[in-house]
XYZ file of C-alpha atoms in Angstrom:
227
model
C 21.392 -148.184 -70.114
C 19.622 -144.928 -69.255
C 18.096 -145.005 -65.850
C 14.754 -143.462 -64.915
C 14.907 -140.507 -62.569
C 12.973 -140.961 -59.300
C 10.009 -138.556 -59.531
C 9.913 -135.713 -56.841
C 6.395 -136.154 -55.421
C 6.551 -132.700 -53.825
C 6.780 -131.140 -57.270
C 4.657 -133.832 -59.172
C 1.522 -133.906 -56.879
C 0.551 -130.202 -57.130
C 0.865 -130.322 -60.879
C -1.386 -133.485 -60.965
C -3.947 -131.768 -58.748
C -4.018 -128.777 -61.116
C -4.476 -131.144 -64.171
C -7.283 -132.979 -62.373
C -9.345 -129.757 -62.538
C -11.416 -127.610 -60.299
C -11.963 -128.630 -56.650
C -8.650 -130.607 -56.461
C -5.644 -129.638 -54.276
C -2.470 -131.302 -53.111
C -1.053 -131.499 -49.584
C 1.891 -133.352 -48.100
C 1.164 -136.771 -46.602
C 1.334 -136.394 -42.859
C 3.398 -139.601 -42.467
C 5.642 -139.631 -45.661
C 5.788 -135.982 -46.927
C 8.890 -136.682 -49.136
C 7.500 -139.681 -50.961
C 3.625 -139.255 -50.718
C 1.016 -136.636 -51.148
C -2.744 -136.516 -50.704
C -4.866 -135.256 -53.622
C -8.024 -133.937 -52.051
C -11.252 -132.771 -53.696
C -13.513 -130.316 -52.042
C -16.287 -133.015 -52.044
C -14.193 -135.125 -49.687
C -12.576 -137.581 -52.149
C -8.993 -138.325 -51.468
C -6.309 -140.025 -53.551
C -2.865 -140.920 -52.140
C -0.152 -140.341 -54.729
C 3.269 -141.855 -53.991
C 6.483 -143.456 -55.127
C 8.333 -146.331 -53.442
C 11.259 -144.397 -52.004
C 13.248 -147.742 -51.607
C 12.851 -148.845 -55.177
C 15.704 -148.418 -57.587
C 15.399 -145.618 -60.264
C 15.034 -148.300 -62.909
C 12.015 -149.800 -61.115
C 10.380 -146.512 -60.060
C 6.599 -146.355 -60.545
C 4.140 -143.654 -59.525
C 1.225 -145.230 -57.602
C -2.170 -143.867 -56.713
C -4.707 -145.191 -54.265
C -8.262 -144.190 -53.374
C -8.438 -143.443 -49.691
C -11.166 -144.631 -47.237
C -12.835 -141.621 -45.476
C -12.792 -141.204 -41.786
C -15.981 -142.556 -40.059
C -18.394 -140.121 -38.446
C -17.503 -139.048 -34.872
C -18.526 -141.737 -32.448
C -18.860 -144.518 -35.007
C -16.465 -147.403 -34.553
C -15.996 -149.306 -37.822
C -14.103 -152.461 -38.420
C -12.390 -152.668 -41.871
C -15.011 -152.360 -44.513
C -12.829 -154.336 -46.909
C -14.002 -152.005 -49.713
C -11.567 -151.681 -52.580
C -11.128 -147.923 -53.154
C -8.937 -148.455 -56.191
C -5.227 -148.644 -56.842
C -3.218 -148.000 -60.025
C 0.443 -147.712 -60.969
C 2.013 -145.632 -63.713
C 5.409 -145.268 -65.353
C 7.712 -142.809 -63.525
C 8.344 -141.113 -66.929
C 4.772 -139.916 -67.254
C 3.965 -136.221 -67.061
C 1.673 -134.715 -64.553
C -1.009 -134.340 -67.206
C -0.676 -137.991 -68.211
C -0.904 -139.111 -64.617
C -3.957 -137.010 -63.959
C -5.548 -138.570 -67.121
C -4.758 -142.040 -65.780
C -6.275 -141.226 -62.324
C -9.383 -139.777 -63.891
C -9.903 -142.726 -66.172
C -8.701 -145.716 -64.237
C -9.073 -144.792 -60.490
C -11.793 -142.196 -59.913
C -14.724 -144.288 -61.238
C -13.730 -147.124 -58.746
C -13.377 -144.549 -55.942
C -16.804 -143.053 -56.710
C -18.512 -146.491 -56.598
C -16.648 -147.531 -53.475
C -17.754 -144.323 -51.679
C -21.321 -145.183 -52.354
C -20.781 -148.640 -50.632
C -18.917 -146.958 -47.744
C -21.616 -144.429 -47.199
C -24.316 -147.126 -47.064
C -22.137 -149.009 -44.490
C -21.766 -145.827 -42.376
C -25.506 -145.266 -42.562
C -26.119 -148.729 -41.215
C -23.515 -148.256 -38.370
C -25.099 -144.859 -37.500
C -28.534 -146.485 -37.288
C -27.201 -149.323 -35.037
C -25.548 -146.729 -32.756
C -28.885 -144.846 -32.495
C -30.537 -148.104 -31.549
C -27.917 -148.792 -28.971
C -28.098 -145.368 -27.469
C -31.914 -145.314 -27.225
C -32.059 -148.742 -25.549
C -29.282 -147.807 -23.115
C -30.973 -144.570 -22.157
C -34.290 -146.490 -21.460
C -32.510 -149.105 -19.359
C -30.440 -146.541 -17.526
C -33.674 -144.867 -16.475
C -34.987 -148.155 -15.256
C -31.800 -148.557 -13.245
C -31.957 -144.963 -12.047
C -28.431 -144.354 -13.251
C -26.756 -142.035 -15.800
C -23.509 -144.077 -15.791
C -23.522 -145.556 -19.285
C -19.991 -146.522 -20.450
C -18.341 -148.040 -23.518
C -15.746 -150.707 -23.314
C -12.226 -149.204 -23.609
C -10.551 -152.417 -24.560
C -11.142 -155.470 -26.739
C -12.101 -155.694 -30.437
C -13.862 -152.940 -32.316
C -17.052 -154.947 -31.954
C -16.730 -154.998 -28.126
C -16.075 -151.242 -27.985
C -19.325 -150.515 -29.668
C -21.284 -152.045 -26.822
C -22.660 -149.873 -24.033
C -22.517 -151.049 -20.422
C -24.162 -149.977 -17.052
C -24.686 -151.575 -13.726
C -26.402 -151.401 -10.439
C -25.727 -152.875 -6.964
C -27.961 -152.925 -3.901
C -27.261 -153.741 -0.233
C -26.037 -157.108 0.866
C -28.893 -159.320 2.182
C -26.618 -161.500 4.256
C -23.536 -161.382 6.362
C -21.611 -164.114 4.508
C -20.715 -164.405 0.874
C -21.682 -160.848 0.191
C -20.619 -161.344 -3.451
C -23.557 -163.621 -3.803
C -26.148 -161.958 -1.537
C -25.646 -158.422 -2.922
C -28.333 -157.780 -5.552
C -26.619 -156.714 -8.793
C -27.600 -156.076 -12.431
C -24.976 -155.871 -15.159
C -26.338 -154.631 -18.559
C -24.704 -154.766 -21.954
C -26.441 -153.116 -24.969
C -25.692 -153.838 -28.614
C -27.546 -153.679 -31.912
C -27.572 -154.825 -35.515
C -29.453 -153.610 -38.498
C -31.604 -156.725 -38.808
C -32.901 -157.210 -35.272
C -32.477 -153.749 -33.656
C -31.090 -153.381 -30.187
C -30.503 -156.482 -28.110
C -29.435 -156.680 -24.471
C -27.466 -158.962 -22.184
C -28.419 -158.721 -18.553
C -26.645 -160.596 -15.787
C -28.537 -160.637 -12.443
C -27.103 -161.942 -9.154
C -28.054 -161.802 -5.506
C -31.806 -162.256 -6.245
C -34.130 -163.812 -3.833
C -35.682 -167.040 -4.860
C -38.985 -165.159 -5.352
C -37.303 -162.553 -7.598
C -35.594 -165.162 -9.696
C -38.834 -167.079 -10.204
C -40.568 -163.846 -11.376
C -37.799 -163.100 -13.907
C -37.832 -166.689 -15.241
C -41.671 -166.676 -15.491
C -41.657 -163.365 -17.349
C -39.162 -164.692 -19.901
C -41.083 -167.856 -20.367
C -44.424 -165.972 -20.702
C -43.025 -163.675 -23.354
C -41.724 -166.603 -25.347
C -45.054 -168.541 -25.183
C -47.352 -165.545 -25.800
C -45.250 -163.277 -27.932
C -45.541 -160.286 -25.629
C -44.510 -158.864 -22.218
C -45.976 -160.456 -19.196
C -48.629 -158.495 -17.252
C -47.307 -159.745 -13.934
């Protein structure tokens, strides 16, 4: 039985990029340069071309996968779960045949997926702008410029913005309870805009009553209280 030679991706990928046409280039994959390559178009599209280096020559297949772009700077994105396309091809195919398969079977899926991805990034950028604007406004109210982002937790938690304020203790005992404090957490979503979690402690009874009445008045009258 004649075995199939394992393709040399370092030779194959540049030839495939040439066959794909103008704007395409090949570069070694940063993690697996001997078995993988990135086919990159000047418009930002990327296709990973690789072989399973652990497969036997008889089972060798060339595989191509559309790559998810890197989110804009400052935008934290959980997995979009968008399918960017994946195909496999016989290891005996020429570079021209592989390029034809990529063009016909993968690139249309990648193009459609990139439209979905861009819409998702636009939404995340809008939410980040809402968070930032709300945080700046609240920071001004607290007379602080210390707005931070969580450095741990899930991606969702890391998108939130935090700030705080602490006054002078009003009592000599239980200062953790008698020191006025405000802890503010700002988040946003595309449907409701920015929303805020505020934890207040160390208030006087009169201050607490004013806060509660303001919240109740807004719920009952649909607008901020004048008091």
